[in-house]
Structures are given as C-alpha cells and as structure tokens.
XYZ file of C-alpha atoms in Angstrom:
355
model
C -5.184 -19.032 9.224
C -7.016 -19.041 13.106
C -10.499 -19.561 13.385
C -11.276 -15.893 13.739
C -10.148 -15.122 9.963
C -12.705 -17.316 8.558
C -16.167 -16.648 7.369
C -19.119 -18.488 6.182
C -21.270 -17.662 3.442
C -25.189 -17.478 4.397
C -28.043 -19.885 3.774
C -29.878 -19.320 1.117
C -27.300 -17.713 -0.456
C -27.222 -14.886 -3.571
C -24.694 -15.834 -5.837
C -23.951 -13.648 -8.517
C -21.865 -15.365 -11.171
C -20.072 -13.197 -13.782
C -19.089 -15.852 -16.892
C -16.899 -15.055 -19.825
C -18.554 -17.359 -22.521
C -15.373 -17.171 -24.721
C -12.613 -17.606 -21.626
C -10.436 -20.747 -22.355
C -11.889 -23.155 -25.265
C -14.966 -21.522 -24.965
C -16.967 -24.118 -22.516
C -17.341 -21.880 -19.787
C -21.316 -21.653 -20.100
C -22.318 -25.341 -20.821
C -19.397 -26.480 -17.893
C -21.438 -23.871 -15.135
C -24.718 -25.345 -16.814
C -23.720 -29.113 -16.569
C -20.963 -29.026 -13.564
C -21.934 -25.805 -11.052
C -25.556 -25.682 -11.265
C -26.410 -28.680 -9.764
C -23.972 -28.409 -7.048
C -25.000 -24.869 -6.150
C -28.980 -25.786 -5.978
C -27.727 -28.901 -3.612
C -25.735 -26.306 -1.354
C -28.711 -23.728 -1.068
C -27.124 -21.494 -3.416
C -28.804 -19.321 -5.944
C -27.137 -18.088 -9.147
C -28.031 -15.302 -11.100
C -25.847 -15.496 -14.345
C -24.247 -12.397 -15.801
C -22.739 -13.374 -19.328
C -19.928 -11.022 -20.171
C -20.393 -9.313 -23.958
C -16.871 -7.627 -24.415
C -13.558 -6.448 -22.552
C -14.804 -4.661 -19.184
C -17.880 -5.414 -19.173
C -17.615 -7.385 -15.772
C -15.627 -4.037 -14.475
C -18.642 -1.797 -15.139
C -21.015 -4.518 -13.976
C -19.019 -4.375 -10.555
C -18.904 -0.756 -9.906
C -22.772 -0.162 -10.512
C -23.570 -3.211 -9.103
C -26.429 -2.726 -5.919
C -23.447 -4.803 -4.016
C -26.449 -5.372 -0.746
C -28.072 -8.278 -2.866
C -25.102 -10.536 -3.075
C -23.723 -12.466 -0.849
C -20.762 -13.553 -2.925
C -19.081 -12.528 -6.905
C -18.321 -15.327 -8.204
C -16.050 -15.036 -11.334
C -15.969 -18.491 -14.108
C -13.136 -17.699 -16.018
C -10.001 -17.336 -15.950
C -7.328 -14.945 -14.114
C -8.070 -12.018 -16.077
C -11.634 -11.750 -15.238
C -10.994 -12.059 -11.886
C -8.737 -8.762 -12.149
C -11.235 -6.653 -14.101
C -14.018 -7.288 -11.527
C -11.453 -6.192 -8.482
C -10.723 -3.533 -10.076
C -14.012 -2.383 -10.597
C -14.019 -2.637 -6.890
C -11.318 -0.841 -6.455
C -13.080 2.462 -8.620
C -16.495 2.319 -6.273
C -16.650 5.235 -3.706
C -17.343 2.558 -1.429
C -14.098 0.255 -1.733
C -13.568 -1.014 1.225
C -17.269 -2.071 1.762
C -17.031 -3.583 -1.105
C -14.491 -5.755 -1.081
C -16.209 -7.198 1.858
C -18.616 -9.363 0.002
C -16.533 -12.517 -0.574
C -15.235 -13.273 -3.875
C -14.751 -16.807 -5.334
C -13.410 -17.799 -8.206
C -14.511 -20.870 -10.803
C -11.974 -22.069 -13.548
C -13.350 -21.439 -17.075
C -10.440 -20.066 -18.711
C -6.932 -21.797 -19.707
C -4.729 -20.672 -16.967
C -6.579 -20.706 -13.562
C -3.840 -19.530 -11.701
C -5.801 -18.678 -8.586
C -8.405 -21.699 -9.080
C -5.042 -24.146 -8.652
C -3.470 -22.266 -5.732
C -6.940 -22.380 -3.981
C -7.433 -26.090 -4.663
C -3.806 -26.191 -3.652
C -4.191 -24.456 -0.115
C -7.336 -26.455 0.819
C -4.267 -29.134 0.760
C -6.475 -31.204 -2.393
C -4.106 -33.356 -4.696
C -3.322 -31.506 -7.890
C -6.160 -31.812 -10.872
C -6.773 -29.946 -13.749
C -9.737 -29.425 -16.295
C -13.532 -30.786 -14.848
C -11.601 -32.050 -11.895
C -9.963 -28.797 -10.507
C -14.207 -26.869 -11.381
C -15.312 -29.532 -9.138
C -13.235 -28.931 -6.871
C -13.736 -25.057 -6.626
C -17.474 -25.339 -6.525
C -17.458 -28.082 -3.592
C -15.270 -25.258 -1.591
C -17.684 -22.496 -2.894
C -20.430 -25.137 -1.525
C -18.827 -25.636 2.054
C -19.081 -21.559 1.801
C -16.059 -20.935 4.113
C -14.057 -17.677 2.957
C -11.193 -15.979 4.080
C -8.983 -12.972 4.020
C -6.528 -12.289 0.897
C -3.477 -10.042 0.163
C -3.480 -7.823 -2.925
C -0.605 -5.900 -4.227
C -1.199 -2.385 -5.840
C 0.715 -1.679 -9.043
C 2.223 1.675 -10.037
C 3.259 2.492 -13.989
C 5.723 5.025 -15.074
C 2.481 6.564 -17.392
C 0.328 7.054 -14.239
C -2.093 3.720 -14.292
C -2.547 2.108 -10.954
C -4.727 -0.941 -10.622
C -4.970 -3.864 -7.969
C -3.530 -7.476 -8.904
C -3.886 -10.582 -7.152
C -2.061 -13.269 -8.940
C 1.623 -11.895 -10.377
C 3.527 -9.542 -12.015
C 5.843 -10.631 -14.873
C 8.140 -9.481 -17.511
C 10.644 -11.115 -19.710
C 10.079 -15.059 -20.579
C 6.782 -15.433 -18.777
C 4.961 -12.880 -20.098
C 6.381 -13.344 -23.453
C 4.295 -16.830 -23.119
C 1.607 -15.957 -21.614
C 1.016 -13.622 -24.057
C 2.255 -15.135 -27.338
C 0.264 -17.970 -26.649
C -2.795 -16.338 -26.538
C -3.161 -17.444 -30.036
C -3.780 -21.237 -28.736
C -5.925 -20.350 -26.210
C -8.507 -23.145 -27.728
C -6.543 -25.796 -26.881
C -6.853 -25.225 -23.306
C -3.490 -25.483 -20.709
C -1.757 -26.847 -23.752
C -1.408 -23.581 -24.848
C 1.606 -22.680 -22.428
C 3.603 -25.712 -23.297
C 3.477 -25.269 -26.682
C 4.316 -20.916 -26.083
C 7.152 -22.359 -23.808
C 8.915 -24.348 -26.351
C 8.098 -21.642 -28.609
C 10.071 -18.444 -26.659
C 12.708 -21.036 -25.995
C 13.679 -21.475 -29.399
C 14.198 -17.928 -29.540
C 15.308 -16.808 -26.147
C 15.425 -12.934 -25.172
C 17.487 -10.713 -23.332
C 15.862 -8.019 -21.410
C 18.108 -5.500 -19.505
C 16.646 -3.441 -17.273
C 16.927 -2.343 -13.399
C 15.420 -4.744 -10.654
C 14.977 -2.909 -7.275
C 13.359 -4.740 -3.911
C 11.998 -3.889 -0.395
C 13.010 -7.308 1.491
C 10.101 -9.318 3.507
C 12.239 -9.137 6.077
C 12.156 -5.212 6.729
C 9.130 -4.704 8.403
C 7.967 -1.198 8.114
C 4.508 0.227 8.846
C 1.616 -0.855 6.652
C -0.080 2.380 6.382
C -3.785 2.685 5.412
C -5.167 0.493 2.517
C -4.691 1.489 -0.480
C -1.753 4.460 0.113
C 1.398 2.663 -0.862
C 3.401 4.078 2.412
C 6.310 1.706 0.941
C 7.164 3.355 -2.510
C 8.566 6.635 -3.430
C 7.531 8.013 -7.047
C 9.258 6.015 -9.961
C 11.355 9.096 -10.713
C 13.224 9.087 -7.706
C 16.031 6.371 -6.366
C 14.715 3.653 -4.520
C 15.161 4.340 -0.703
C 17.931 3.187 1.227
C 17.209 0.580 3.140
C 16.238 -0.815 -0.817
C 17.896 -3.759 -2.660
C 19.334 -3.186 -5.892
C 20.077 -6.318 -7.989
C 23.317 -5.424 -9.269
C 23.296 -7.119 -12.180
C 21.113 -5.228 -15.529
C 20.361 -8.438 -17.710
C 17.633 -10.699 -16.915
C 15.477 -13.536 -18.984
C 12.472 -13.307 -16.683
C 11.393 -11.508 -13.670
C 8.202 -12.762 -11.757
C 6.929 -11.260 -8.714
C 3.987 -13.772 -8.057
C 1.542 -13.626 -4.760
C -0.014 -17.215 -5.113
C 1.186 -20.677 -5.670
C 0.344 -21.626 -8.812
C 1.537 -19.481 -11.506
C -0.721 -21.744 -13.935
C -3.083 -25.326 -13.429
C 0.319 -27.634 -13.816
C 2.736 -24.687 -12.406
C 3.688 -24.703 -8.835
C 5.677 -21.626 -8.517
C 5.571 -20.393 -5.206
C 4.951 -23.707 -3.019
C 4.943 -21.504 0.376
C 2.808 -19.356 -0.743
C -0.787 -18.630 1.157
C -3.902 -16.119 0.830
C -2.700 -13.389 3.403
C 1.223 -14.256 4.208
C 2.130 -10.215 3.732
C 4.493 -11.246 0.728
C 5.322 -11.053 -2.649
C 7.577 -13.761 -4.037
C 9.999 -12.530 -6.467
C 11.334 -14.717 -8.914
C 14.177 -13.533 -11.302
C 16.389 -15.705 -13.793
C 19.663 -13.799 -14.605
C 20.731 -14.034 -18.110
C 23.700 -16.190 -18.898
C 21.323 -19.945 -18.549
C 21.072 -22.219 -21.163
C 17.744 -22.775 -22.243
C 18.201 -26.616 -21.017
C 18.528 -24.987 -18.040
C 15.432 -22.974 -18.184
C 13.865 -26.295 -19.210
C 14.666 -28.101 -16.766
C 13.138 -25.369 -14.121
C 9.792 -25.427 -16.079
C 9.907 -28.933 -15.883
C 10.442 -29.261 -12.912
C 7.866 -26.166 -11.885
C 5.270 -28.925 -12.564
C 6.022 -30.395 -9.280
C 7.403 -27.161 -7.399
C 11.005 -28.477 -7.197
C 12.684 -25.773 -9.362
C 14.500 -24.157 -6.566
C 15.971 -27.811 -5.275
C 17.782 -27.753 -8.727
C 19.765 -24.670 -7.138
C 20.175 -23.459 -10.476
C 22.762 -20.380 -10.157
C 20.862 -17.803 -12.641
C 17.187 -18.582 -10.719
C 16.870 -16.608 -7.644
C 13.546 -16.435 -5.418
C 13.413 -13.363 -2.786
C 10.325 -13.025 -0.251
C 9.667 -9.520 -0.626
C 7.524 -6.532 0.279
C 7.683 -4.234 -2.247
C 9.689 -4.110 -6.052
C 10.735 -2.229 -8.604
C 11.254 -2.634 -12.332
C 12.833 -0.133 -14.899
C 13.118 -1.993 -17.635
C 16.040 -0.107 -20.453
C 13.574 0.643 -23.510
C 10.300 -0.287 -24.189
C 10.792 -3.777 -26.191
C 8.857 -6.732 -24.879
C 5.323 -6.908 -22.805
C 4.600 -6.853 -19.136
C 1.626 -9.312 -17.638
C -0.631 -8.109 -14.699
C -2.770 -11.569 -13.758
C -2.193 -12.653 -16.993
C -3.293 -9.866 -18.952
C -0.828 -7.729 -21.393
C 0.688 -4.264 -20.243
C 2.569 -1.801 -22.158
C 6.195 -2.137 -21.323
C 7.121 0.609 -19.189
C 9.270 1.615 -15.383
C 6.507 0.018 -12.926
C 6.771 -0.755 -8.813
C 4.068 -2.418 -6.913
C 3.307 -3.114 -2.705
C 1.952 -5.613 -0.723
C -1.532 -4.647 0.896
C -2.749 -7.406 3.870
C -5.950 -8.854 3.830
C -7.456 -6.453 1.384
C -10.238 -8.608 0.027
C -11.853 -11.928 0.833
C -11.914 -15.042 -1.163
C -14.097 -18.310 -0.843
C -11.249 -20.777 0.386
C -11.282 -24.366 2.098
C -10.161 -24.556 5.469
C-alpha cells in the first residue's frame, strides 16, 4: 500500500456499530460494552449501537440507512455479518457511494476470518479471543483505512452477491457448516468439526475451471464481471481446466486467515487483484489432510509439498460440481450446492486497516 491509498477517519467521529448479540458464544454485547466502549470514547469516537433481531436485519438496516451521518459501519460479529451488510450495499441505487464510507470490522463471532487477516496485515503477532477485539478496536482507534478487493459470485439459479473472505466447497465447508452446532464453544468449534469430517471423509467430483493471475485482461467497470461467460457455456480459451474430476476440498479464499488460528493464504493482502485458490485432489490420506490443518496453524501447509494440495493465484474460477450433494460456504455462510463462478473486483470497498 503507498501513502496515497490510505485514509483517515474524522475527529469526532460517527460510528455506527451493527452487533449480532447471539454471534459466537453469545458475548458480543457485554465484550463492545466492557472492551470497545471505552476505547472508542478515548479515540473521539461515538457509537450508536444497532442490535441485530434476526437473519438480514443488518442488510435492510444498510440499504435504508441515511449513509451521510456515518463516518464508518462497523460490524461486531463474525464473517457472516460482515457479508450481509455489503451486500446490502451492494442493492442501494447508490453503490458505489456507498461503499465509500469505510467499513471496519470487530470480532464477536467464532471465526473472525477477516478480524485475523487484518490483525495479521498490520504485521501484529497472532492472538485470538479479547486479545485479537483489542487489537481491532486500537486499529479502528488509529482510524487509518484503506482500499479492499471483493470478488462477485455468480450461481447456476441466478443469485449474485459480493463476498469478501472465501469461497469453499468440499471439506471446508462441510466444517464450517457442520459445526455450526458448537458454535458456543467459541474457535473450538472447528477443531472439533475437523476431526469430525475426517472420520468420515467425502468425495466430491465435480469440474474445477480457472482464469490464471497471471493473464491480465481488462478490469472492466465495477461490478460487470468482463471476465466470465454465462455458466452454460465452456469456459473461454485462454481458461484452465483442472483435468482431474475428484476433489476433497476446493477453497478460493481472498484473505489470509481462513479462521482466528488458520493462516491460509500467508501472501495474501487487502487489494493484491487475486483470488487464491486452494484445491486438495482426492486420493490423500486423512493423516495427510491432518497434517496440512495442522500445520495451517502456522501457514506452513504448502512447505509440506503435499502432492494432492495445490494453491493457484488466480483471477477468476469456476465450479460445476456433478450433483447437488454437499454445501457450498460464501464468508462462512451456507449455499445451496449448485454450478457457481466468481471474479476479482479491485479496490471495491474500504476497510479500517493498520498501516
């Protein structure tokens, strides 16, 4: 990032904070009330708390929302409340004004994703829990923010929405969204989904199709997707096609973290015009697969040069998955399995980030 990408939030500033009471093990309210508040009144920083009720709430909030009043959405949560509020964005008339006003996100939930990758980026050692909100609210306090890819995403049933964490099908998903049920017990919820889908390790076979980072083509105009062709036609040319059909996992992911203690995508950063695209062929043993998630923890997984785990920089993907078994994950939240391709857009947003 130069100089010229950064920007700084105003003094006084107009927070408005959009808190899911029930996100993670439910501590999201009394953690803003003990942790943030103080911090924010320090910094010159007024919040005006908006407790989400039910599903989408935050999403309508957002795209009635007199935006002129705020001078940053700040979302205490986790990933998938993040994703509701951009794309309630994403539906005003007004779009692109509207994803001017800087967004910033607060971990409340159990898989802060984004929360991690931004601690990560500000180059902060690795925390978790009160350690990792701290952390996020001293970087909301500084007020610096910054410019921040999003990738569109395309279903075979005609839903588009905007994403800003990862895509993922196969293993992932399946514990990310299994584990849902353990949600109380806070990160521990994914270790304990991980040894779960491991016992009983799936198969998915489908077609995996990719636009390489590598072939620059134009960007086009925010939000057109000038790099896919409808999902009924073939891929075009200049398109890789994974030749082989049977896969464990496929994760295209845009940050670092793919979860607090999961470094997935170590070179990752805010606005670097790429999707990484993970895929684990099927044939590994699940020590194997072990051993990567293990080893995930500290973002050595590819150093194991594990021959089933491959990791392509990429522009633009592709998934038809054969049948409609299994789930798909958008930022962490459960799609219908179904053909889906999605696109890198630059800078489309901006995001509270340390320098």
């Amino acid at each position: 990032l130069s100089p010229a990408d950064y920007g700084v939030l105003p003094r006084p500033c107009r927070a408005l904070v959009l808190l899911n009471p029930q996100s993670g093990a439910g501590r999201a309210l009394e953690d803003f009330q003990a942790v943030v508040q103080p911090m924010l009144a320090d910094a010159d920083i007024t919040p005006t708390v908006f407790v989400t009720e039910r599903p989408h709430h935050a999403q309508e909030k957002v795209q009635d929302e007199d935006l002129s009043q705020w001078d940053v959405l700040v979302v205490m949560s986790g990933d998938g409340l993040l994703h509701e509020v951009l794309n309630g964005l994403m539906e005003r008339p007004d779009w692109e004004q509207a994803l001017q006003t800087p967004l910033c996100i607060l971990p409340g939930g159990s898989g802060n994703a984004l929360a991690a990758s931004i601690n990560y980026y500000a180059g902060n050692d690795h925390v978790a829990k009160k350690k990792l909100l701290t952390n996020c609210t001293f970087i909301l306090c500084k007020g610096l923010h910054a410019p921040m890819d999003l990738v569109s995403l395309s279903t075979a049933s005609g839903k588009r929405f905007f994403s800003f964490l990862g895509f993922g099908w196969g293993f992932i998903a399946d514990v990310d969204i299994d584990s849902e049920k353990y949600r109380r017990l806070g990160n521990a919820r994914f270790t304990l989904g991980t040894l779960q889908c491991l016992v009983r390790l799936r198969i998915y076979q489908g077609r995996l199709s990719y636009l390489p980072a590598a072939a620059l083509t134009g960007d086009g105009e925010p939000p057109a997707d000038t790099l896919l062709v409808p999902l009924g036609q073939p891929v075009p040319p200049h398109w890789v096609v994974v030749p082989e059909e049977e896969f464990v996992c496929v994760y295209a992911i845009y940050q670092s973290h793919l979860g607090t203690n999961l470094l997935m995508a170590p070179a990752a950063r805010l606005h670097d015009g790429c999707i990484h695209l993970f895929y684990v062929r099927a044939g590994i043993s699940r020590v194997a697969l072990l051993k990567i998630f293990l080893a995930m923890g500290r973002g050595t997984h590819l150093e194991l040069n594990c021959p089933h785990l491959h990791c392509v920089p990429v522009r633009a993907f592709r998934l038809e998955p054969r049948g409609s078994a299994g789930v798909m994950t958008v930022d962490g939240e459960a799609l219908a399995c179904e053909p889906v391709q999605g696109q890198i857009h630059g800078r489309m947003c901006r995001v509270v980030t340390g320098s």
